[in-house]
Short mmCIF file of C-alpha atoms and ligand atoms in Angstrom, two decimals:
data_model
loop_
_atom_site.label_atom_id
_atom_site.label_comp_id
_atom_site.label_asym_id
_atom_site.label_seq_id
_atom_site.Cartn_x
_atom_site.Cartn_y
_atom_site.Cartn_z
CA UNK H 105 0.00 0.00 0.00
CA UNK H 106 1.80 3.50 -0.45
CA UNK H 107 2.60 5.45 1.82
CA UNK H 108 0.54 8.33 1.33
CA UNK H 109 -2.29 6.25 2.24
CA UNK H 110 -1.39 6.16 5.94
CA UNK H 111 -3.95 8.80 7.88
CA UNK H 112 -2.37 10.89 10.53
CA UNK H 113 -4.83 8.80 12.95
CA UNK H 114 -5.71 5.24 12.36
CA UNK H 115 -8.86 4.97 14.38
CA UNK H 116 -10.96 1.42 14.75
CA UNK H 117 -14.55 0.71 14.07
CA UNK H 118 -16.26 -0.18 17.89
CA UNK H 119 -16.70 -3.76 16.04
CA UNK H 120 -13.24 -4.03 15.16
CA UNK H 121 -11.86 -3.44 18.61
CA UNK H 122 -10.30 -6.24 20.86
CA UNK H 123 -12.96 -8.68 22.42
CA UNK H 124 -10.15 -10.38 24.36
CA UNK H 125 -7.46 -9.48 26.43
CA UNK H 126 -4.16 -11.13 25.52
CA UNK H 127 -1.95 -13.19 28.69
CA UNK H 128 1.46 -13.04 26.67
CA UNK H 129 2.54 -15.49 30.07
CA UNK H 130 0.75 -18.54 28.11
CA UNK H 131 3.50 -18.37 25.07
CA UNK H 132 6.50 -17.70 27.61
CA UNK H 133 8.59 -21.37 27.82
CA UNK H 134 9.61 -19.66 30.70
CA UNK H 135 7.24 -18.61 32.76
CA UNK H 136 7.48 -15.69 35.50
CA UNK H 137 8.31 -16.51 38.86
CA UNK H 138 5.69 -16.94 40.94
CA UNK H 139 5.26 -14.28 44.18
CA UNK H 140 6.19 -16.05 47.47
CA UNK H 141 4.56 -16.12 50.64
CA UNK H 142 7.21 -13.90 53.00
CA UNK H 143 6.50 -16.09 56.01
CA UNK H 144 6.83 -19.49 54.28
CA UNK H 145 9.02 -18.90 51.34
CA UNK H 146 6.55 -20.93 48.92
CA UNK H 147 4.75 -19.78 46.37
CA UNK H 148 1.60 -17.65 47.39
CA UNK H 149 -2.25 -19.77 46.44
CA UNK H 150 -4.92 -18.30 45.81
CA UNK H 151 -6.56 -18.82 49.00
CA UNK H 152 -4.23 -16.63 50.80
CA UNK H 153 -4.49 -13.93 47.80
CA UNK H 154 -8.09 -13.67 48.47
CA UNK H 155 -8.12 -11.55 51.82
CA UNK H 156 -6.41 -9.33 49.80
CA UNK H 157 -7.23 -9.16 45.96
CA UNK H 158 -10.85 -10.03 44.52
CA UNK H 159 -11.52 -13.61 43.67
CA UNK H 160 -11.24 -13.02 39.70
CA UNK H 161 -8.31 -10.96 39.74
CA UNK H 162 -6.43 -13.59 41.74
CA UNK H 163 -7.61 -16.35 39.14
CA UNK H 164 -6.18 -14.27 36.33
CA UNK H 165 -2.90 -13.04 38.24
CA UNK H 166 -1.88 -17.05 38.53
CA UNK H 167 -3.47 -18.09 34.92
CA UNK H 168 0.01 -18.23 32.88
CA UNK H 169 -1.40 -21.29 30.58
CA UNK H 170 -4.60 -19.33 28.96
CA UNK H 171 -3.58 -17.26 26.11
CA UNK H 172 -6.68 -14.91 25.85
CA UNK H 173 -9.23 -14.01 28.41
CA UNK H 174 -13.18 -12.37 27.10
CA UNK H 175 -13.01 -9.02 28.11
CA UNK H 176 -17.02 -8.82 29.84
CA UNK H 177 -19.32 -6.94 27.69
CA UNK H 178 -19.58 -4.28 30.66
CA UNK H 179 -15.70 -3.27 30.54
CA UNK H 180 -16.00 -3.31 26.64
CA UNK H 181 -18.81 -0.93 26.75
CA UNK H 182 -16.89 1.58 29.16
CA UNK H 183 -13.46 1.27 26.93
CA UNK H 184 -16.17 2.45 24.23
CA UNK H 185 -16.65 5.54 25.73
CA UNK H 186 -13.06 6.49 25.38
CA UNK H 187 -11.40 3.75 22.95
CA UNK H 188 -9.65 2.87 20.62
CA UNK H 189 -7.11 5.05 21.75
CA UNK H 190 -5.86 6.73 18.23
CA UNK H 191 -2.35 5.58 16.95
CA UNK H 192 -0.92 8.68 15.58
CA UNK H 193 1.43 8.86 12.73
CA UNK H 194 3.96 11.73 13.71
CA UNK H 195 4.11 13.04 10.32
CA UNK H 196 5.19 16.38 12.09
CA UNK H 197 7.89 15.13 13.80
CA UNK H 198 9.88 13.20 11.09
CA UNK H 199 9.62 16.32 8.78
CA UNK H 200 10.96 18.41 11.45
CA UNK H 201 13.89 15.85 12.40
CA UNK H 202 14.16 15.00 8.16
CA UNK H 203 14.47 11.51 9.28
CA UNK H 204 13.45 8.76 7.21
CA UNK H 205 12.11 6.74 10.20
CA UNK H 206 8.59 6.43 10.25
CA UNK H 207 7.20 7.19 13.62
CA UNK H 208 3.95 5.85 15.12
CA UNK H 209 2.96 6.84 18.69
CA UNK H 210 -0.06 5.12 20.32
CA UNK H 211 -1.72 7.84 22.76
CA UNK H 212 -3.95 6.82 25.66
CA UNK H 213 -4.39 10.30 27.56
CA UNK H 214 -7.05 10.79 25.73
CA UNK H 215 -9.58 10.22 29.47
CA UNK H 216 -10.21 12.59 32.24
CA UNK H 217 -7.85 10.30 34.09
CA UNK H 218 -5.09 11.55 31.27
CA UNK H 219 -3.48 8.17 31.07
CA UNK H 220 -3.15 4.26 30.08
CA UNK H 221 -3.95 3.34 33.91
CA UNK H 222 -7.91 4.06 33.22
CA UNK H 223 -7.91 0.63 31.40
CA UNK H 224 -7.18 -1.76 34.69
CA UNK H 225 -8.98 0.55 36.86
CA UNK H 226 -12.55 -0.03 35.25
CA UNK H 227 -11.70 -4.28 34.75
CA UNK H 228 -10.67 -3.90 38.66
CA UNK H 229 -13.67 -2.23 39.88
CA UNK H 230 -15.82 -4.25 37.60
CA UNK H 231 -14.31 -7.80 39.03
CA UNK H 232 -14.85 -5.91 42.94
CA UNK H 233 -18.20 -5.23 42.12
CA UNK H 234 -19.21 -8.51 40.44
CA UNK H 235 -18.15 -9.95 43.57
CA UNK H 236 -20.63 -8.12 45.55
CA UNK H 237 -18.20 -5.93 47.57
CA UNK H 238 -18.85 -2.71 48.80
CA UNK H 239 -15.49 -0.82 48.28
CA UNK H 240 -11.96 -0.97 47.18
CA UNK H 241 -8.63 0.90 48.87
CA UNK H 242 -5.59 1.55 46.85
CA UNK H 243 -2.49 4.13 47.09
CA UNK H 244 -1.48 6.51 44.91
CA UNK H 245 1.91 8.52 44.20
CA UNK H 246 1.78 10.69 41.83
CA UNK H 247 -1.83 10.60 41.37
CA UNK H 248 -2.32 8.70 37.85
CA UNK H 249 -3.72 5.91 38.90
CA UNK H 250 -6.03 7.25 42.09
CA UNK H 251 -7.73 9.18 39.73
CA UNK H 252 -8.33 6.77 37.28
CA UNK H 253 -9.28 4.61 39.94
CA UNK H 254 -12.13 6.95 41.36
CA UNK H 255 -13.62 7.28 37.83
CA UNK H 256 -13.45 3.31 37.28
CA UNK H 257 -15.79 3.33 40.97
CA UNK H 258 -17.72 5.70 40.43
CA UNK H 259 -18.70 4.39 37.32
CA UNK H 260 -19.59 0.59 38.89
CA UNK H 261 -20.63 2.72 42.25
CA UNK H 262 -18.22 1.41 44.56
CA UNK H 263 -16.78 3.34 47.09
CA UNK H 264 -13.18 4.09 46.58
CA UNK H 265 -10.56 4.91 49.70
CA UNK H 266 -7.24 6.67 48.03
CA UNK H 267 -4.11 7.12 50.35
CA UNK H 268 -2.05 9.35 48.73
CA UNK H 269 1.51 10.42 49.67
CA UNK H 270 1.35 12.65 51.52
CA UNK H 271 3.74 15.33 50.13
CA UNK H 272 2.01 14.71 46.98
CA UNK H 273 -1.24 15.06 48.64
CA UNK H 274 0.44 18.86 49.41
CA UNK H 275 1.68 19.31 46.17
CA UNK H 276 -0.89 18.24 43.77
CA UNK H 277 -4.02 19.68 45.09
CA UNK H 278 -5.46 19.60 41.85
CA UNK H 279 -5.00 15.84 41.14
CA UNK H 280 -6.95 14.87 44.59
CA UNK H 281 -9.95 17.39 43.70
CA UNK H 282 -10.50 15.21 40.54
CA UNK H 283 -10.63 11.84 42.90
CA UNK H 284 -12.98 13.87 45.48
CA UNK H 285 -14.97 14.79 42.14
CA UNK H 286 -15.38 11.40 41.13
CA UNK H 287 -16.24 10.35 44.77
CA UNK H 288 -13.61 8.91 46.32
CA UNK H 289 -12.03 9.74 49.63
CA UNK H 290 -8.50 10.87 49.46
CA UNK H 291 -6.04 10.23 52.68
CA UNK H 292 -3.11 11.01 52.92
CA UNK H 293 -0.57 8.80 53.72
CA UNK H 294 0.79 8.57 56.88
CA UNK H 295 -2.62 8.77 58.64
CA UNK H 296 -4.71 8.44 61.69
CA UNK H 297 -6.74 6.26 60.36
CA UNK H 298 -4.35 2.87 60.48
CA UNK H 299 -2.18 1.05 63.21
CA UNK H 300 0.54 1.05 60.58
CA UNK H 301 0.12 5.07 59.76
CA UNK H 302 -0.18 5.69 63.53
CA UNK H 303 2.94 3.61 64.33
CA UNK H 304 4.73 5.63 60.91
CA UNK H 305 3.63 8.89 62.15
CA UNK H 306 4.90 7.87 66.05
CA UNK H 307 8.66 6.84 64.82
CA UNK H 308 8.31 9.75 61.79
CA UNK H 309 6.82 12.75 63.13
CA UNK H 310 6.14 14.97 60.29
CA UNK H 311 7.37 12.49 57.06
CA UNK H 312 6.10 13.78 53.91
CA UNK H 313 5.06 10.10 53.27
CA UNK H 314 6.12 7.57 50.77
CA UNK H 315 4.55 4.83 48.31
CA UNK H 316 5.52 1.98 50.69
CA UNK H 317 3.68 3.34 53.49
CA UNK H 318 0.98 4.46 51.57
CA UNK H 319 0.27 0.71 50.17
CA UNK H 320 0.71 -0.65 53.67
CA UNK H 321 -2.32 1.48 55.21
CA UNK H 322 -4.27 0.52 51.91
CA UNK H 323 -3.96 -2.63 52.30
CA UNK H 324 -4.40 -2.90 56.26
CA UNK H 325 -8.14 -1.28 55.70
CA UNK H 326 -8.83 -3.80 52.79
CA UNK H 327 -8.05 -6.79 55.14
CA UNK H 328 -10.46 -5.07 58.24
CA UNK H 329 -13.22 -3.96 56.79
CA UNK H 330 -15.45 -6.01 55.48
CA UNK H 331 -16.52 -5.71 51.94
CA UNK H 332 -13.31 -4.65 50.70
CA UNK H 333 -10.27 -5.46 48.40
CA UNK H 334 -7.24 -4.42 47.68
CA UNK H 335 -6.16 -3.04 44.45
CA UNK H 336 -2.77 -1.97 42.49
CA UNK H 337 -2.06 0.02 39.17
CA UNK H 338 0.47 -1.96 37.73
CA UNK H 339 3.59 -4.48 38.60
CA UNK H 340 1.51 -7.43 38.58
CA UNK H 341 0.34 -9.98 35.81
CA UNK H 342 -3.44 -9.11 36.13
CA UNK H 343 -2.87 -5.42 35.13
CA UNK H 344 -0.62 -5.85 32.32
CA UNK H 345 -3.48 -8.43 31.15
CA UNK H 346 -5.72 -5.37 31.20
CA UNK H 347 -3.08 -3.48 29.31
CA UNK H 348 -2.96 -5.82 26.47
CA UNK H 349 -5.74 -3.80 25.29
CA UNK H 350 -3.08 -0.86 24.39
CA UNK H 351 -1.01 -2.93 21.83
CA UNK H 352 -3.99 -5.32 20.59
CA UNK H 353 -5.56 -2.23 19.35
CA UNK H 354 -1.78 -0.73 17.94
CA UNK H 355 -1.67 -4.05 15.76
CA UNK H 356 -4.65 -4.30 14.24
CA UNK H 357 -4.54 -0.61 12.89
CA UNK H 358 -0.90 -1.43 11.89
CA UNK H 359 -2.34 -4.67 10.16
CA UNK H 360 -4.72 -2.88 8.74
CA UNK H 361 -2.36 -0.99 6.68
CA UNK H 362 -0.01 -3.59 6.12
CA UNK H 363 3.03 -1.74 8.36
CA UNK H 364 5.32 -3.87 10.57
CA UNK H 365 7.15 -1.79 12.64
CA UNK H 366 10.83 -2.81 13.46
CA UNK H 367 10.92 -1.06 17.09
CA UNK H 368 8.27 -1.22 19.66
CA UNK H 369 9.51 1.80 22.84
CA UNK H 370 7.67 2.73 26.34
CA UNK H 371 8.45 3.61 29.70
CA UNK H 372 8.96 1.59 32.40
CA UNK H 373 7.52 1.59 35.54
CA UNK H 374 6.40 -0.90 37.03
CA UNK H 375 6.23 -2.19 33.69
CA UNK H 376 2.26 -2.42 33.07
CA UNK H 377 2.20 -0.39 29.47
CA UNK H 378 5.09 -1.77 28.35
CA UNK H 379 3.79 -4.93 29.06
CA UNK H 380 0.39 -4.16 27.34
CA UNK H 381 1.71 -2.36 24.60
CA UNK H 382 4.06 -5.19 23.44
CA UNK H 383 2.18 -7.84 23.91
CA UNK H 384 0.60 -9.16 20.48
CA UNK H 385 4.15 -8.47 19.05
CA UNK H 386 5.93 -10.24 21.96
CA UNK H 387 3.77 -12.83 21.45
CA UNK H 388 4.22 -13.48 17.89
CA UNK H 389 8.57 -13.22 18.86
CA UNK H 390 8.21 -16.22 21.61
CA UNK H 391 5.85 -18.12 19.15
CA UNK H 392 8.89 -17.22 16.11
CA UNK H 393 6.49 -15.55 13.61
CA UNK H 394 8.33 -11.99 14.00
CA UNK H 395 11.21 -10.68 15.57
CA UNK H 396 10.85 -6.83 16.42
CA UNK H 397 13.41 -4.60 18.55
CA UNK H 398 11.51 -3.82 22.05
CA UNK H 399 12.94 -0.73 24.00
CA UNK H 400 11.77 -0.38 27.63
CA UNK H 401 12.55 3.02 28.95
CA UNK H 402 13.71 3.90 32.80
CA UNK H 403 14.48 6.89 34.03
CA UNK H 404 18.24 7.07 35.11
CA UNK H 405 17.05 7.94 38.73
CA UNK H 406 15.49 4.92 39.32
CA UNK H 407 17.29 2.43 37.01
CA UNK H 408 15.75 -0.99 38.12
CA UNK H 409 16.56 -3.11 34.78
CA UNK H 410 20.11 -1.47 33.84
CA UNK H 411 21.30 -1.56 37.23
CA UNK H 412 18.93 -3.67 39.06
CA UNK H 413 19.57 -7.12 39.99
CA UNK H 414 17.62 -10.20 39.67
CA UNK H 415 15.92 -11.42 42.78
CA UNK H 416 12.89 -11.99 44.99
CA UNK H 417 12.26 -8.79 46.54
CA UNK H 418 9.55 -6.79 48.30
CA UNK H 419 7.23 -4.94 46.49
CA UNK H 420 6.39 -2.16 48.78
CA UNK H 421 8.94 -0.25 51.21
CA UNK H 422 6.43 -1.58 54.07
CA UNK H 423 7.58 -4.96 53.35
CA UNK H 424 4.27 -6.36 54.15
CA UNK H 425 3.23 -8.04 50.65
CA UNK H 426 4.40 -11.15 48.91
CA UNK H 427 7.63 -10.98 46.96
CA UNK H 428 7.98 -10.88 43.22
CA UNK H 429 11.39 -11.98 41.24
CA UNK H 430 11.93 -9.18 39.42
CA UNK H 431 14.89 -7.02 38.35
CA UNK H 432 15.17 -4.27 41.59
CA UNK H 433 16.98 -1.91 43.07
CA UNK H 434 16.26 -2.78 46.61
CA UNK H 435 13.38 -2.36 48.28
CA UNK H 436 14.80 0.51 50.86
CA UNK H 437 16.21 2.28 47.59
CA UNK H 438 14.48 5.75 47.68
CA UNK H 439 15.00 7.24 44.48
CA UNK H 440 15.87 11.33 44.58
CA UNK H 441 12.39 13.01 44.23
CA UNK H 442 12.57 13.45 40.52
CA UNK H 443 9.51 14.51 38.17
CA UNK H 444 8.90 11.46 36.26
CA UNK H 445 6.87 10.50 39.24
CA UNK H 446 4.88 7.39 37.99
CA UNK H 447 8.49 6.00 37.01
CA UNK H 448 10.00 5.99 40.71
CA UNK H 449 9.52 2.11 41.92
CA UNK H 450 12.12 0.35 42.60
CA UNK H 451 10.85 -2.71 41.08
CA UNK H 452 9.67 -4.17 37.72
CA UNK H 453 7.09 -6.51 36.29
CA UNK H 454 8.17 -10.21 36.91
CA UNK H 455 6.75 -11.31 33.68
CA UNK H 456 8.42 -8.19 31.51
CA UNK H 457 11.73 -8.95 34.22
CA UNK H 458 11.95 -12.09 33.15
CA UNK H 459 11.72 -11.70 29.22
CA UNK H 460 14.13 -9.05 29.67
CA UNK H 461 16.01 -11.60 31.52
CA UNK H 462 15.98 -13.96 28.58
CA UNK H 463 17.23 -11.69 26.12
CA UNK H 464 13.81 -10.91 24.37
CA UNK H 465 13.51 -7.33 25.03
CA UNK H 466 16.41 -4.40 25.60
CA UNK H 467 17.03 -1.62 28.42
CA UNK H 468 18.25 1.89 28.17
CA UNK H 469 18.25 4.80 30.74
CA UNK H 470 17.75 8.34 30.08
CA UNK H 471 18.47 11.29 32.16
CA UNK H 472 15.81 13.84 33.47
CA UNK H 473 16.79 16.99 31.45
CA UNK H 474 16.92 15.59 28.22
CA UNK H 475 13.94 13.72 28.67
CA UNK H 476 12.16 17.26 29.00
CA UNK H 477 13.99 18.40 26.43
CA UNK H 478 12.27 15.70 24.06
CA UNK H 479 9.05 16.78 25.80
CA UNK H 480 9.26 20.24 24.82
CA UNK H 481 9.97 19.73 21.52
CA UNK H 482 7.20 16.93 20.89
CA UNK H 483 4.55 19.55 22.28
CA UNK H 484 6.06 21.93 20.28
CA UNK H 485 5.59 20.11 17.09
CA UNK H 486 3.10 17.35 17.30
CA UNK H 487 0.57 19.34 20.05
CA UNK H 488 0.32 17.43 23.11
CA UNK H 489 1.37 18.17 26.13
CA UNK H 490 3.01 14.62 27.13
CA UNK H 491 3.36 13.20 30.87
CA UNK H 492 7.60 13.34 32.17
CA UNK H 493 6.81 9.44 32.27
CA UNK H 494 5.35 9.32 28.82
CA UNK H 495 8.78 11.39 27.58
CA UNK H 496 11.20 9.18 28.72
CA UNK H 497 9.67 6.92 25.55
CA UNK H 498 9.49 10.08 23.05
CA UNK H 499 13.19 10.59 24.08
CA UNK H 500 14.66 7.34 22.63
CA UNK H 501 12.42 7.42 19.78
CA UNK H 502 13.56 10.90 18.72
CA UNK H 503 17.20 9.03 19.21
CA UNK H 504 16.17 6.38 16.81
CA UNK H 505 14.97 8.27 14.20
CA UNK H 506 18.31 10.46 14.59
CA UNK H 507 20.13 7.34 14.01
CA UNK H 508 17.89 6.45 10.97
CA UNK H 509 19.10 10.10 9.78
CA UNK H 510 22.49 9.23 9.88
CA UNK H 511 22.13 5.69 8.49
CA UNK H 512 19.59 6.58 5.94
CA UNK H 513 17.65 3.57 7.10
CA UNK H 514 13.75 3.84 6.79
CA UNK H 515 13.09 1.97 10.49
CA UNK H 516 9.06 2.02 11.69
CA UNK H 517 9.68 3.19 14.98
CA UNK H 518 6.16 2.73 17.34
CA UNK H 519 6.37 4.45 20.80
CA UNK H 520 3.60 4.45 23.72
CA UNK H 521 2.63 7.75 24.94
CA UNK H 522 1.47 6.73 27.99
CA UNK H 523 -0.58 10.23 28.89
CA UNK H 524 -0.76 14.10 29.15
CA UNK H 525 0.92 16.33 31.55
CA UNK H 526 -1.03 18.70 32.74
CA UNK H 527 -0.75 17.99 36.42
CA UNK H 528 3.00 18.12 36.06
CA UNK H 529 3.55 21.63 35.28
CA UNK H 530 6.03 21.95 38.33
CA UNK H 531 8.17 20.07 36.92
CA UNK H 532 7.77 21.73 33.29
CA UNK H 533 8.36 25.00 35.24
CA UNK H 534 11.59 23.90 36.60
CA UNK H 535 12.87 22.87 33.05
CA UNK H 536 11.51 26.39 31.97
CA UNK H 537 13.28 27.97 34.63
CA UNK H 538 16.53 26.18 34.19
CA UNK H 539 16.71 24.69 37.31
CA UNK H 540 16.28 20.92 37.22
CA UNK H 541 19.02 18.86 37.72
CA UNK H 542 19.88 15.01 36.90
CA UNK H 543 20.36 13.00 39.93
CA UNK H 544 21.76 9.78 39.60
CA UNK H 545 22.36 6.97 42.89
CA UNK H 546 26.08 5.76 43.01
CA UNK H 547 27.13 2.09 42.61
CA UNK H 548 27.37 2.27 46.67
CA UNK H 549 24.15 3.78 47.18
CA UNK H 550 22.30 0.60 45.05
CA UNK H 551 25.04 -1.68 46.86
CA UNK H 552 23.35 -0.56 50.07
CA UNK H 553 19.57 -1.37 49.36
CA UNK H 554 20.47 -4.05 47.36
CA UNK H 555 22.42 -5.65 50.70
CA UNK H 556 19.12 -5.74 52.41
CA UNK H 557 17.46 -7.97 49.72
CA UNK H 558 15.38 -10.89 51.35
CA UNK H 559 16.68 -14.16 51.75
CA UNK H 560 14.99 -16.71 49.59
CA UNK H 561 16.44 -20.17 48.68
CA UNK H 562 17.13 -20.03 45.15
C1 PLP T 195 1.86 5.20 35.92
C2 PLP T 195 2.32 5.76 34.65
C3 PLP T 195 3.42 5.21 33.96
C4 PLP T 195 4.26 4.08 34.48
O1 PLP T 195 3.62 2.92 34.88
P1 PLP T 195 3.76 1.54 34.11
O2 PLP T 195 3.05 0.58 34.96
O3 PLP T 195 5.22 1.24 33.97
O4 PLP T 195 3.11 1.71 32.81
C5 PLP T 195 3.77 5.76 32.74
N1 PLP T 195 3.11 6.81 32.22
C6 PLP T 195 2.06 7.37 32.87
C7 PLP T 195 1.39 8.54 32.23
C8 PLP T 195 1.63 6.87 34.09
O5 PLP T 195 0.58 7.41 34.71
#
């Protein structure tokens, strides 16, 4: 087909959008590691998940043998309202870098919530809610996911308790208004209103808070009350399920024009829209129908696959939940409070840890000021205003096509852009103001956390 014929947007008809979600787990040969049981040191069941997670969600975060899962007609009709997501053809952007690379970027803040993390919230709330609960508890950092959490519950009506970090809480006013909108009541974290947050509060007079905590007072008032789960935006193998929906929908409007790409870049995080976005295309590499170059993106900050190492670990700071083998920096590593806020954990994905692992999927870290210098020019020339986490992605695509520049090559380069920034002006401002800095942690400082990993037999 020629290449005029590719629209700036490729959107899909409602019929022609995923009916299943996509568990890329069932075509690994080797499977993730399953989370442990801290006390025992074997593998956690799903009778000792359920105090804690909904009954569904635990069934589909051990399911590594069924290769799709029906998405229920309820969640479809809700992704309706705001899917497909469109996958943009950055015309703009390779005229203005006169690269030959063709660049595809697959945006999902196009939600009140402004990002990917809408797409687990509403299959979360949906599973709490078909169970017959009354509520769900959850914390958020930077605020992405709490808010796309309190739309998902409001939505189902469910109530919805938020502990939020508490300098975040401070500094993003604006972010918990939009949960309080929605319904939801927003802590923040350390509180009153847990043993744990009293007994943080008693030790830490005046912290500022951190995610660790946070996710121990969540999940303390999911296990009390009665009628209520637990819930988490990303990390484990039920949400990047969810997020399958994000590349599923990339590769049937690729198919549809006959385009293959040859590199597939996101952030990484905890690893959920990577993990969603590559998924079909992951897929067909384990089965050996493709081969494609996958790119996960970290900030340099908080560097858990290039300098991580790989191990059972916590996944909160609170070290009260099961451990995950995952590439880590140490669960006591506290990243320096840098802007791409959603990118700070000091974990990864065990399923995306181990492909990595295996040598399916590549690495890089980028620093903070060039990743806002990427951002800046990509709202500059293509129009939105893109999340810091979302620009550590634009940043190695931009490098990519430069490369393609030099080489002459004509690479398809497709990039997630995870969501919009418009809650992170802050951090814009310091860029602005020439004030941000790059902080990186020493070898010693990762030594350090990395001392205090758990002891697990092998
Ligand atoms: C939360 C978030 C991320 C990182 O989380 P992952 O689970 O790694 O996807 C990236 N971008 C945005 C906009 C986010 O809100």
């Amino acid at each position: 087909m020629s290449e005029q014929k590719v629209p700036y947007k490729i959107y899909l008809n409602e019929n022609e959008m995923p009916k299943e979600w996509y568990n890329l787990r069932a075509d690994m040969k080797n499977k993730p590691a399953p989370l442990l049981n801290p006390g025992t040191g074997k593998p956690m069941t799903a009778e000792e998940l359920a105090p804690v997670f909904c009954e569904e969600l635990v069934a589909q975060e051990l399911d590594e043998t069924t290769p799709f899962i029906e998405i229920p007609e309820e969640i479809r009709s809700f992704y309706k309202m705001y899917r497909p997501s469109p996958l943009v053809r950055a015309y703009c952007l390779e005229e203005k870098l006169q690269t030959p690379a063709k660049i595809y970027y697959k945006f999902e803040g196009n939600n009140t919530s402004g990002s990917h993390k809408l797409n687990s919230a509403i299959a979360q709330a949906y599973y709490a809610k078909k169970q017959g609960l009354k509520g769900v508890t959850t914390e958020t950092g930077a605020g992405q996911w709490g808010t796309a959490l309190s739309m998902a519950c409001s939505y189902f009506d469910l109530d919805c308790k938020v502990y939020m970090v508490k300098v975040s809480y401070e500094q993003k006013p604006f972010r918990r208004e939009v949960m309080r909108t929605y319904g939801a009541s927003v802590v923040p974290s350390p509180s009153e209103t847990t043993e744990v947050g009293k007994r943080i509060l008693a030790e830490h007079p005046g912290t500022g808070g951190s995610l660790g905590c946070a996710i121990s007072e969540a999940v303390e008032v999911a296990t009390s009350l009665p009628g209520y789960r637990y819930v988490l935006g990303s990390v484990l193998n039920q949400v990047l399920l969810h997020q399958s929906v994000i590349g599923l929908e990339t590769k049937i409007a690729l198919d549809k024009y006959g385009i293959k790409p040859d590199m597939i870049i996101g952030c990484a995080g905890g690893g959920s829209n990577l993990g969603g976005l590559i998924a079909p295309f992951m897929g067909e590499k384990l089965r050996g129908e493709a081969d494609y170059r996958i790119i996960a993106v970290e900030p340099a900050s908080c560097p858990s696959f290039t300098r991580g190492t790989y191990a059972y670990d916590f996944c909160d700071t609170g070290m009260i939940c099961p451990l995950a083998k995952m590439y880590t920096l140490g669960s006591s590593f506290m990243p320096s409070p840098n802007h791409a806020g959603g990118l700070r954990f000091h974990g990864m994905s065990s399923t995306l840890s181990q492909l990595y692992h295996d040598g399916y999927m590549e690495a890089v870290s980028v620093e903070q000021t060039e990743v806002f210098e990427a951002a800046t020019q990509f709202a500059r020339i293509e129009g939105i205003l893109p999340a810091p986490e979302s620009s550590h992605a634009i940043r190695v695509a931009i490098n990519e096509a430069l490369k393609c520049k030099e080489t002459g090559e004509e690479k398809t380069i497709v990039f997630g852009l995870t969501g919009t920034g418009y809650f992170d002006l802050y951090a814009y401002a310091n860029y602005n103001d020439g004030t941000m800095t790059d902080e990186i942690p020493t070898d010693e400082q990762i030594a350090a956390s990395i001392a205090k990993l758990p002891k697990v037999e092998a």
